[in-house]
PDB file of C-alpha atoms in Angstrom:
ATOM      1  CA  UNK A 471       5.876  27.103  -0.665  1.00  0.00           C
ATOM      2  CA  UNK A 472       6.217  28.019  -4.325  1.00  0.00           C
ATOM      3  CA  UNK A 473       5.187  24.591  -5.697  1.00  0.00           C
ATOM      4  CA  UNK A 474       1.965  22.702  -5.083  1.00  0.00           C
ATOM      5  CA  UNK A 475       1.947  19.284  -3.434  1.00  0.00           C
ATOM      6  CA  UNK A 476       0.574  17.877  -6.682  1.00  0.00           C
ATOM      7  CA  UNK A 477       3.514  19.133  -8.748  1.00  0.00           C
ATOM      8  CA  UNK A 478       6.071  17.938  -6.185  1.00  0.00           C
ATOM      9  CA  UNK A 479       4.405  14.514  -6.282  1.00  0.00           C
ATOM     10  CA  UNK A 480       4.540  14.419 -10.089  1.00  0.00           C
ATOM     11  CA  UNK A 481       8.203  15.429 -10.096  1.00  0.00           C
ATOM     12  CA  UNK A 482       9.063  12.844  -7.446  1.00  0.00           C
ATOM     13  CA  UNK A 483       7.313   9.920  -9.126  1.00  0.00           C
ATOM     14  CA  UNK A 484       7.378  10.777 -12.832  1.00  0.00           C
ATOM     15  CA  UNK A 485      10.663  12.575 -13.573  1.00  0.00           C
ATOM     16  CA  UNK A 486      12.963   9.595 -14.055  1.00  0.00           C
ATOM     17  CA  UNK A 487      10.656   7.836 -16.523  1.00  0.00           C
ATOM     18  CA  UNK A 488       9.472  10.997 -18.282  1.00  0.00           C
ATOM     19  CA  UNK A 489      10.372  11.780 -21.884  1.00  0.00           C
ATOM     20  CA  UNK A 490      12.241  14.945 -22.845  1.00  0.00           C
ATOM     21  CA  UNK A 491       8.972  16.576 -23.911  1.00  0.00           C
ATOM     22  CA  UNK A 492       7.277  15.600 -20.652  1.00  0.00           C
ATOM     23  CA  UNK A 493      10.175  17.023 -18.647  1.00  0.00           C
ATOM     24  CA  UNK A 494       9.880  20.264 -20.597  1.00  0.00           C
ATOM     25  CA  UNK A 495       6.209  20.406 -19.627  1.00  0.00           C
ATOM     26  CA  UNK A 496       7.201  19.927 -15.985  1.00  0.00           C
ATOM     27  CA  UNK A 497       9.702  22.775 -16.279  1.00  0.00           C
ATOM     28  CA  UNK A 498       6.936  25.025 -17.590  1.00  0.00           C
ATOM     29  CA  UNK A 499       4.670  23.954 -14.730  1.00  0.00           C
ATOM     30  CA  UNK A 500       7.402  24.875 -12.243  1.00  0.00           C
ATOM     31  CA  UNK A 501       7.707  28.351 -13.733  1.00  0.00           C
ATOM     32  CA  UNK A 502       3.917  28.782 -13.934  1.00  0.00           C
ATOM     33  CA  UNK A 503       3.448  27.925 -10.260  1.00  0.00           C
ATOM     34  CA  UNK A 504       6.283  30.068  -8.932  1.00  0.00           C
ATOM     35  CA  UNK A 505       5.048  32.952 -11.099  1.00  0.00           C
ATOM     36  CA  UNK A 506       1.639  32.746  -9.422  1.00  0.00           C
ATOM     37  CA  UNK A 507       3.281  32.764  -5.986  1.00  0.00           C
ATOM     38  CA  UNK A 508       5.225  35.908  -6.942  1.00  0.00           C
ATOM     39  CA  UNK A 509       2.149  37.567  -8.466  1.00  0.00           C
ATOM     40  CA  UNK A 510       3.820  37.953 -11.857  1.00  0.00           C
ATOM     41  CA  UNK A 511       3.439  36.575 -15.353  1.00  0.00           C
ATOM     42  CA  UNK A 512       5.306  33.398 -16.233  1.00  0.00           C
ATOM     43  CA  UNK A 513       8.594  33.745 -18.094  1.00  0.00           C
ATOM     44  CA  UNK A 514       8.744  31.776 -21.379  1.00  0.00           C
ATOM     45  CA  UNK A 515      11.215  28.878 -21.363  1.00  0.00           C
ATOM     46  CA  UNK A 516      13.145  27.830 -24.450  1.00  0.00           C
ATOM     47  CA  UNK A 517      15.699  25.134 -25.229  1.00  0.00           C
ATOM     48  CA  UNK A 518      18.970  26.398 -26.687  1.00  0.00           C
ATOM     49  CA  UNK A 519      22.542  25.248 -27.238  1.00  0.00           C
ATOM     50  CA  UNK A 520      23.635  28.842 -27.852  1.00  0.00           C
ATOM     51  CA  UNK A 521      24.289  29.711 -24.218  1.00  0.00           C
ATOM     52  CA  UNK A 522      27.532  29.366 -22.295  1.00  0.00           C
ATOM     53  CA  UNK A 523      26.299  27.295 -19.387  1.00  0.00           C
ATOM     54  CA  UNK A 524      23.237  25.180 -18.725  1.00  0.00           C
ATOM     55  CA  UNK A 525      20.723  28.009 -18.498  1.00  0.00           C
ATOM     56  CA  UNK A 526      20.272  31.758 -18.723  1.00  0.00           C
ATOM     57  CA  UNK A 527      17.743  34.508 -18.130  1.00  0.00           C
ATOM     58  CA  UNK A 528      17.992  36.972 -21.002  1.00  0.00           C
ATOM     59  CA  UNK A 529      16.554  40.409 -20.126  1.00  0.00           C
ATOM     60  CA  UNK A 530      16.247  41.604 -23.742  1.00  0.00           C
ATOM     61  CA  UNK A 531      14.092  38.630 -24.736  1.00  0.00           C
ATOM     62  CA  UNK A 532      12.537  38.113 -21.298  1.00  0.00           C
ATOM     63  CA  UNK A 533      13.059  34.371 -21.570  1.00  0.00           C
ATOM     64  CA  UNK A 534      14.765  31.613 -19.620  1.00  0.00           C
ATOM     65  CA  UNK A 535      16.920  29.478 -21.913  1.00  0.00           C
ATOM     66  CA  UNK A 536      17.933  25.955 -20.921  1.00  0.00           C
ATOM     67  CA  UNK A 537      20.447  23.629 -22.505  1.00  0.00           C
ATOM     68  CA  UNK A 538      18.861  20.270 -23.396  1.00  0.00           C
ATOM     69  CA  UNK A 539      21.327  18.351 -21.217  1.00  0.00           C
ATOM     70  CA  UNK A 540      19.699  19.879 -18.133  1.00  0.00           C
ATOM     71  CA  UNK A 541      16.493  18.010 -18.939  1.00  0.00           C
ATOM     72  CA  UNK A 542      18.437  14.774 -19.387  1.00  0.00           C
ATOM     73  CA  UNK A 543      19.594  14.512 -15.766  1.00  0.00           C
ATOM     74  CA  UNK A 544      18.184  11.747 -13.566  1.00  0.00           C
ATOM     75  CA  UNK A 545      17.265  14.199 -10.809  1.00  0.00           C
ATOM     76  CA  UNK A 546      15.072  17.279 -11.184  1.00  0.00           C
ATOM     77  CA  UNK A 547      16.657  19.358  -8.383  1.00  0.00           C
ATOM     78  CA  UNK A 548      19.293  21.051 -10.626  1.00  0.00           C
ATOM     79  CA  UNK A 549      16.542  22.154 -13.025  1.00  0.00           C
ATOM     80  CA  UNK A 550      14.388  23.320 -10.135  1.00  0.00           C
ATOM     81  CA  UNK A 551      17.240  25.320  -8.607  1.00  0.00           C
ATOM     82  CA  UNK A 552      18.018  27.032 -11.900  1.00  0.00           C
ATOM     83  CA  UNK A 553      14.406  27.889 -12.652  1.00  0.00           C
ATOM     84  CA  UNK A 554      13.903  29.396  -9.194  1.00  0.00           C
ATOM     85  CA  UNK A 555      17.109  31.447  -9.474  1.00  0.00           C
ATOM     86  CA  UNK A 556      16.451  32.700 -13.003  1.00  0.00           C
ATOM     87  CA  UNK A 557      12.775  33.275 -12.303  1.00  0.00           C
ATOM     88  CA  UNK A 558      13.874  35.494  -9.428  1.00  0.00           C
ATOM     89  CA  UNK A 559      15.951  37.570 -11.860  1.00  0.00           C
ATOM     90  CA  UNK A 560      12.853  37.983 -14.036  1.00  0.00           C
ATOM     91  CA  UNK A 561      10.943  39.084 -10.934  1.00  0.00           C
ATOM     92  CA  UNK A 562      13.700  41.613 -10.154  1.00  0.00           C
ATOM     93  CA  UNK A 563      13.423  43.137 -13.617  1.00  0.00           C
ATOM     94  CA  UNK A 564       9.657  43.408 -13.232  1.00  0.00           C
ATOM     95  CA  UNK A 565      10.134  45.173  -9.898  1.00  0.00           C
ATOM     96  CA  UNK A 566      12.332  47.725 -11.623  1.00  0.00           C
ATOM     97  CA  UNK A 567       9.676  48.218 -14.288  1.00  0.00           C
ATOM     98  CA  UNK A 568       7.003  49.087 -11.767  1.00  0.00           C
ATOM     99  CA  UNK A 569       6.116  46.085  -9.597  1.00  0.00           C
ATOM    100  CA  UNK A 570       6.934  48.062  -6.482  1.00  0.00           C
ATOM    101  CA  UNK A 571       7.155  45.505  -3.695  1.00  0.00           C
ATOM    102  CA  UNK A 572      10.405  46.752  -2.169  1.00  0.00           C
ATOM    103  CA  UNK A 573      11.523  50.035  -0.662  1.00  0.00           C
ATOM    104  CA  UNK A 574      12.534  52.768  -3.093  1.00  0.00           C
ATOM    105  CA  UNK A 575      16.120  52.616  -1.867  1.00  0.00           C
ATOM    106  CA  UNK A 576      16.344  48.914  -2.660  1.00  0.00           C
ATOM    107  CA  UNK A 577      14.739  49.396  -6.064  1.00  0.00           C
ATOM    108  CA  UNK A 578      17.121  52.189  -7.019  1.00  0.00           C
ATOM    109  CA  UNK A 579      20.141  50.057  -6.118  1.00  0.00           C
ATOM    110  CA  UNK A 580      18.689  47.018  -7.880  1.00  0.00           C
ATOM    111  CA  UNK A 581      18.048  49.031 -11.058  1.00  0.00           C
ATOM    112  CA  UNK A 582      21.703  49.993 -11.212  1.00  0.00           C
ATOM    113  CA  UNK A 583      22.884  46.483 -10.367  1.00  0.00           C
ATOM    114  CA  UNK A 584      20.847  44.711 -13.046  1.00  0.00           C
ATOM    115  CA  UNK A 585      22.667  46.459 -15.885  1.00  0.00           C
ATOM    116  CA  UNK A 586      26.310  46.360 -16.912  1.00  0.00           C
ATOM    117  CA  UNK A 587      26.878  49.888 -15.609  1.00  0.00           C
ATOM    118  CA  UNK A 588      26.420  48.682 -12.027  1.00  0.00           C
ATOM    119  CA  UNK A 589      27.009  44.933 -12.253  1.00  0.00           C
ATOM    120  CA  UNK A 590      29.948  43.487 -10.309  1.00  0.00           C
ATOM    121  CA  UNK A 591      31.817  40.462 -11.650  1.00  0.00           C
ATOM    122  CA  UNK A 592      34.839  39.953  -9.410  1.00  0.00           C
ATOM    123  CA  UNK A 593      34.869  37.417  -6.573  1.00  0.00           C
ATOM    124  CA  UNK A 594      33.301  37.666  -4.025  1.00  0.00           C
ATOM    125  CA  UNK A 595      31.455  40.794  -5.185  1.00  0.00           C
ATOM    126  CA  UNK A 596      29.543  38.843  -7.808  1.00  0.00           C
ATOM    127  CA  UNK A 597      27.597  36.692  -5.353  1.00  0.00           C
ATOM    128  CA  UNK A 598      27.285  39.471  -2.753  1.00  0.00           C
ATOM    129  CA  UNK A 599      25.791  42.129  -5.047  1.00  0.00           C
ATOM    130  CA  UNK A 600      22.056  42.817  -4.580  1.00  0.00           C
ATOM    131  CA  UNK A 601      20.661  41.013  -7.641  1.00  0.00           C
ATOM    132  CA  UNK A 602      22.668  37.837  -7.128  1.00  0.00           C
ATOM    133  CA  UNK A 603      22.568  37.803  -3.328  1.00  0.00           C
ATOM    134  CA  UNK A 604      18.786  37.989  -3.465  1.00  0.00           C
ATOM    135  CA  UNK A 605      18.520  35.303  -6.167  1.00  0.00           C
ATOM    136  CA  UNK A 606      20.900  32.960  -4.348  1.00  0.00           C
ATOM    137  CA  UNK A 607      19.233  33.388  -0.966  1.00  0.00           C
ATOM    138  CA  UNK A 608      15.726  33.095  -2.363  1.00  0.00           C
ATOM    139  CA  UNK A 609      16.418  30.014  -4.483  1.00  0.00           C
ATOM    140  CA  UNK A 610      18.151  28.221  -1.602  1.00  0.00           C
ATOM    141  CA  UNK A 611      15.330  29.068   0.799  1.00  0.00           C
ATOM    142  CA  UNK A 612      12.676  27.794  -1.617  1.00  0.00           C
ATOM    143  CA  UNK A 613      14.686  24.692  -2.499  1.00  0.00           C
ATOM    144  CA  UNK A 614      15.135  23.993   1.213  1.00  0.00           C
ATOM    145  CA  UNK A 615      11.374  24.094   1.787  1.00  0.00           C
ATOM    146  CA  UNK A 616      10.750  21.775  -1.148  1.00  0.00           C
ATOM    147  CA  UNK A 617      13.482  19.416   0.048  1.00  0.00           C
ATOM    148  CA  UNK A 618      11.862  19.157   3.489  1.00  0.00           C
ATOM    149  CA  UNK A 619       8.560  18.199   1.861  1.00  0.00           C
ATOM    150  CA  UNK A 620      10.197  15.644  -0.421  1.00  0.00           C
ATOM    151  CA  UNK A 621      12.228  14.037   2.382  1.00  0.00           C
ATOM    152  CA  UNK A 622       9.304  13.823   4.812  1.00  0.00           C
ATOM    153  CA  UNK A 623       6.693  12.723   2.283  1.00  0.00           C
ATOM    154  CA  UNK A 624       8.520  10.507  -0.184  1.00  0.00           C
ATOM    155  CA  UNK A 625      11.430   9.176   1.851  1.00  0.00           C
ATOM    156  CA  UNK A 626      15.073  10.120   2.290  1.00  0.00           C
ATOM    157  CA  UNK A 627      16.906  11.083  -0.900  1.00  0.00           C
ATOM    158  CA  UNK A 628      20.613  11.661  -0.255  1.00  0.00           C
ATOM    159  CA  UNK A 629      21.195  13.129  -3.720  1.00  0.00           C
ATOM    160  CA  UNK A 630      18.887  16.038  -3.026  1.00  0.00           C
ATOM    161  CA  UNK A 631      20.368  16.530   0.445  1.00  0.00           C
ATOM    162  CA  UNK A 632      23.912  16.639  -0.950  1.00  0.00           C
ATOM    163  CA  UNK A 633      22.905  18.905  -3.807  1.00  0.00           C
ATOM    164  CA  UNK A 634      21.300  21.415  -1.439  1.00  0.00           C
ATOM    165  CA  UNK A 635      24.244  21.229   0.966  1.00  0.00           C
ATOM    166  CA  UNK A 636      26.708  22.027  -1.824  1.00  0.00           C
ATOM    167  CA  UNK A 637      24.746  25.112  -2.847  1.00  0.00           C
ATOM    168  CA  UNK A 638      24.515  26.323   0.736  1.00  0.00           C
ATOM    169  CA  UNK A 639      28.247  25.785   1.253  1.00  0.00           C
ATOM    170  CA  UNK A 640      29.099  27.746  -1.884  1.00  0.00           C
ATOM    171  CA  UNK A 641      27.034  30.749  -0.786  1.00  0.00           C
ATOM    172  CA  UNK A 642      28.471  30.545   2.736  1.00  0.00           C
ATOM    173  CA  UNK A 643      32.023  30.513   1.349  1.00  0.00           C
ATOM    174  CA  UNK A 644      31.361  33.644  -0.708  1.00  0.00           C
ATOM    175  CA  UNK A 645      29.890  35.463   2.299  1.00  0.00           C
ATOM    176  CA  UNK A 646      32.924  34.483   4.384  1.00  0.00           C
ATOM    177  CA  UNK A 647      35.209  35.875   1.676  1.00  0.00           C
ATOM    178  CA  UNK A 648      33.213  39.090   1.725  1.00  0.00           C
ATOM    179  CA  UNK A 649      33.595  39.439   5.485  1.00  0.00           C
ATOM    180  CA  UNK A 650      37.341  38.785   5.299  1.00  0.00           C
ATOM    181  CA  UNK A 651      37.793  41.345   2.533  1.00  0.00           C
ATOM    182  CA  UNK A 652      35.384  44.077   3.665  1.00  0.00           C
ATOM    183  CA  UNK A 653      34.414  43.314   7.285  1.00  0.00           C
ATOM    184  CA  UNK A 654      30.951  42.709   8.715  1.00  0.00           C
ATOM    185  CA  UNK A 655      29.590  45.769   6.908  1.00  0.00           C
ATOM    186  CA  UNK A 656      30.302  44.173   3.530  1.00  0.00           C
ATOM    187  CA  UNK A 657      26.743  44.881   2.215  1.00  0.00           C
ATOM    188  CA  UNK A 658      27.425  48.621   2.545  1.00  0.00           C
ATOM    189  CA  UNK A 659      30.742  48.258   0.698  1.00  0.00           C
ATOM    190  CA  UNK A 660      29.068  46.290  -2.081  1.00  0.00           C
ATOM    191  CA  UNK A 661      26.316  48.914  -2.379  1.00  0.00           C
ATOM    192  CA  UNK A 662      28.987  51.613  -2.553  1.00  0.00           C
ATOM    193  CA  UNK A 663      30.757  49.734  -5.345  1.00  0.00           C
ATOM    194  CA  UNK A 664      27.520  49.287  -7.315  1.00  0.00           C
ATOM    195  CA  UNK A 665      26.701  53.001  -7.036  1.00  0.00           C
ATOM    196  CA  UNK A 666      30.256  54.071  -7.836  1.00  0.00           C
ATOM    197  CA  UNK A 667      30.615  51.800 -10.840  1.00  0.00           C
ATOM    198  CA  UNK A 668      27.262  52.969 -12.201  1.00  0.00           C
ATOM    199  CA  UNK A 669      28.313  56.609 -11.811  1.00  0.00           C
ATOM    200  CA  UNK A 670      31.719  56.171 -13.472  1.00  0.00           C
ATOM    201  CA  UNK A 671      30.413  53.909 -16.230  1.00  0.00           C
ATOM    202  CA  UNK A 672      27.656  56.290 -17.315  1.00  0.00           C
ATOM    203  CA  UNK A 673      29.884  59.342 -16.950  1.00  0.00           C
ATOM    204  CA  UNK A 674      32.655  58.050 -19.209  1.00  0.00           C
ATOM    205  CA  UNK A 675      30.825  55.667 -21.556  1.00  0.00           C
ATOM    206  CA  UNK A 676      30.693  58.167 -24.411  1.00  0.00           C
ATOM    207  CA  UNK A 677      34.450  58.760 -24.181  1.00  0.00           C
ATOM    208  CA  UNK A 678      35.468  55.229 -25.116  1.00  0.00           C
ATOM    209  CA  UNK A 679      35.393  53.486 -28.515  1.00  0.00           C
ATOM    210  CA  UNK A 680      32.143  51.740 -29.340  1.00  0.00           C
ATOM    211  CA  UNK A 681      32.170  48.078 -28.399  1.00  0.00           C
ATOM    212  CA  UNK A 682      34.600  48.504 -25.493  1.00  0.00           C
ATOM    213  CA  UNK A 683      32.010  48.637 -22.724  1.00  0.00           C
ATOM    214  CA  UNK A 684      33.275  45.463 -21.086  1.00  0.00           C
ATOM    215  CA  UNK A 685      36.809  46.800 -20.965  1.00  0.00           C
ATOM    216  CA  UNK A 686      35.494  49.959 -19.313  1.00  0.00           C
ATOM    217  CA  UNK A 687      33.832  47.700 -16.732  1.00  0.00           C
ATOM    218  CA  UNK A 688      37.159  45.991 -16.060  1.00  0.00           C
ATOM    219  CA  UNK A 689      38.940  49.306 -15.607  1.00  0.00           C
ATOM    220  CA  UNK A 690      36.343  50.597 -13.174  1.00  0.00           C
ATOM    221  CA  UNK A 691      36.264  47.461 -11.013  1.00  0.00           C
ATOM    222  CA  UNK A 692      40.061  47.284 -10.799  1.00  0.00           C
ATOM    223  CA  UNK A 693      40.194  51.028 -10.084  1.00  0.00           C
ATOM    224  CA  UNK A 694      37.729  50.676  -7.196  1.00  0.00           C
ATOM    225  CA  UNK A 695      39.571  47.715  -5.686  1.00  0.00           C
ATOM    226  CA  UNK A 696      42.921  49.495  -5.780  1.00  0.00           C
ATOM    227  CA  UNK A 697      41.462  52.520  -3.976  1.00  0.00           C
ATOM    228  CA  UNK A 698      39.184  50.761  -1.540  1.00  0.00           C
ATOM    229  CA  UNK A 699      39.353  52.331   1.911  1.00  0.00           C
ATOM    230  CA  UNK A 700      40.887  55.631   0.860  1.00  0.00           C
ATOM    231  CA  UNK A 701      39.624  58.847  -0.642  1.00  0.00           C
ATOM    232  CA  UNK A 702      39.947  59.440  -4.358  1.00  0.00           C
ATOM    233  CA  UNK A 703      38.658  61.868  -6.958  1.00  0.00           C
ATOM    234  CA  UNK A 704      36.886  61.243 -10.250  1.00  0.00           C
ATOM    235  CA  UNK A 705      39.787  63.019 -11.916  1.00  0.00           C
ATOM    236  CA  UNK A 706      42.012  60.052 -11.024  1.00  0.00           C
ATOM    237  CA  UNK A 707      39.887  57.723 -13.120  1.00  0.00           C
ATOM    238  CA  UNK A 708      39.710  60.286 -15.910  1.00  0.00           C
ATOM    239  CA  UNK A 709      43.514  60.383 -16.039  1.00  0.00           C
ATOM    240  CA  UNK A 710      43.657  56.583 -16.050  1.00  0.00           C
ATOM    241  CA  UNK A 711      41.191  56.485 -18.921  1.00  0.00           C
ATOM    242  CA  UNK A 712      43.292  58.907 -20.978  1.00  0.00           C
ATOM    243  CA  UNK A 713      46.408  56.775 -20.521  1.00  0.00           C
ATOM    244  CA  UNK A 714      44.706  53.466 -21.244  1.00  0.00           C
ATOM    245  CA  UNK A 715      45.021  51.900 -24.719  1.00  0.00           C
ATOM    246  CA  UNK A 716      41.724  50.136 -25.281  1.00  0.00           C
ATOM    247  CA  UNK A 717      42.079  46.468 -26.085  1.00  0.00           C
ATOM    248  CA  UNK A 718      40.029  43.931 -27.943  1.00  0.00           C
ATOM    249  CA  UNK A 719      37.396  41.980 -26.042  1.00  0.00           C
ATOM    250  CA  UNK A 720      39.618  38.892 -26.043  1.00  0.00           C
ATOM    251  CA  UNK A 721      42.087  40.614 -23.730  1.00  0.00           C
ATOM    252  CA  UNK A 722      39.449  41.532 -21.157  1.00  0.00           C
ATOM    253  CA  UNK A 723      39.761  39.540 -17.907  1.00  0.00           C
ATOM    254  CA  UNK A 724      37.721  36.344 -18.070  1.00  0.00           C
ATOM    255  CA  UNK A 725      35.543  37.398 -15.138  1.00  0.00           C
ATOM    256  CA  UNK A 726      34.362  40.354 -17.215  1.00  0.00           C
ATOM    257  CA  UNK A 727      33.514  38.534 -20.439  1.00  0.00           C
ATOM    258  CA  UNK A 728      29.938  39.416 -21.422  1.00  0.00           C
ATOM    259  CA  UNK A 729      27.266  36.993 -20.228  1.00  0.00           C
ATOM    260  CA  UNK A 730      23.509  37.127 -19.727  1.00  0.00           C
ATOM    261  CA  UNK A 731      22.567  36.112 -16.146  1.00  0.00           C
ATOM    262  CA  UNK A 732      23.991  32.677 -16.861  1.00  0.00           C
ATOM    263  CA  UNK A 733      22.700  29.898 -14.664  1.00  0.00           C
ATOM    264  CA  UNK A 734      24.610  27.425 -12.530  1.00  0.00           C
ATOM    265  CA  UNK A 735      27.224  25.097 -13.960  1.00  0.00           C
ATOM    266  CA  UNK A 736      26.741  21.468 -13.021  1.00  0.00           C
ATOM    267  CA  UNK A 737      29.943  19.878 -11.752  1.00  0.00           C
ATOM    268  CA  UNK A 738      30.691  16.197 -11.236  1.00  0.00           C
ATOM    269  CA  UNK A 739      29.673  16.653  -7.603  1.00  0.00           C
ATOM    270  CA  UNK A 740      26.305  18.024  -8.735  1.00  0.00           C
ATOM    271  CA  UNK A 741      27.153  21.428  -7.268  1.00  0.00           C
ATOM    272  CA  UNK A 742      26.014  24.525  -9.107  1.00  0.00           C
ATOM    273  CA  UNK A 743      27.990  27.718  -9.285  1.00  0.00           C
ATOM    274  CA  UNK A 744      26.006  30.562 -10.754  1.00  0.00           C
ATOM    275  CA  UNK A 745      27.514  33.150 -13.035  1.00  0.00           C
ATOM    276  CA  UNK A 746      25.864  35.923 -14.920  1.00  0.00           C
TER     277      UNK A 746
END
């Protein structure tokens, strides 16, 4: 388990009465302990209002940013879930920088997927792509283990049970969508889309106006979806690019608006839906 019994005890008994500063210290302890379990350095945590959702891992700064409201919740499970998910993204970036704990094939695909050139944003591709699929699965598995300890040691807590169930249902729904759209071999289709987008993005990036990278992403993802299941040539995309009047960022589809690995949004039902 990624957290010690001592930390789980402190979270269970002290969170509700803790001050904002004390909760921030607990957040740092969570990251410190999971970092040790993953044999990596801890990722600095900062409080910021300048992020879209409640939290974000920012690769350029190598930090996890949290909105202050996240530390104001009565339950610590949303914070824990976010820190595990975003800490996993930090771990992924470290793998790609040389912490070789995966096969080379997985690393090569992950390297492409972690950057805009190979990052997928459309539903259900977003959750099914390697970086997010791994982060979702890992965070839910770790949260499940912690939940079992909490429930068996400190008594039944329906809020944590419901919270975990909502996250599991969301991931299950996305996987079901992937199977309906691509079949049981959906991981291979997703890998193909990551590789193809990375190839097209890097090949044609210099041919578009500066600042229009997100629009290029939108074109490529729509292009791939329209031609899924049939053969096509790179020349088809080149022709599309020549005919396309590049638009301002505001006209880019919402699912392609630039974001840094943005953490889950907390809904009224305490369910989190993660977006980059």
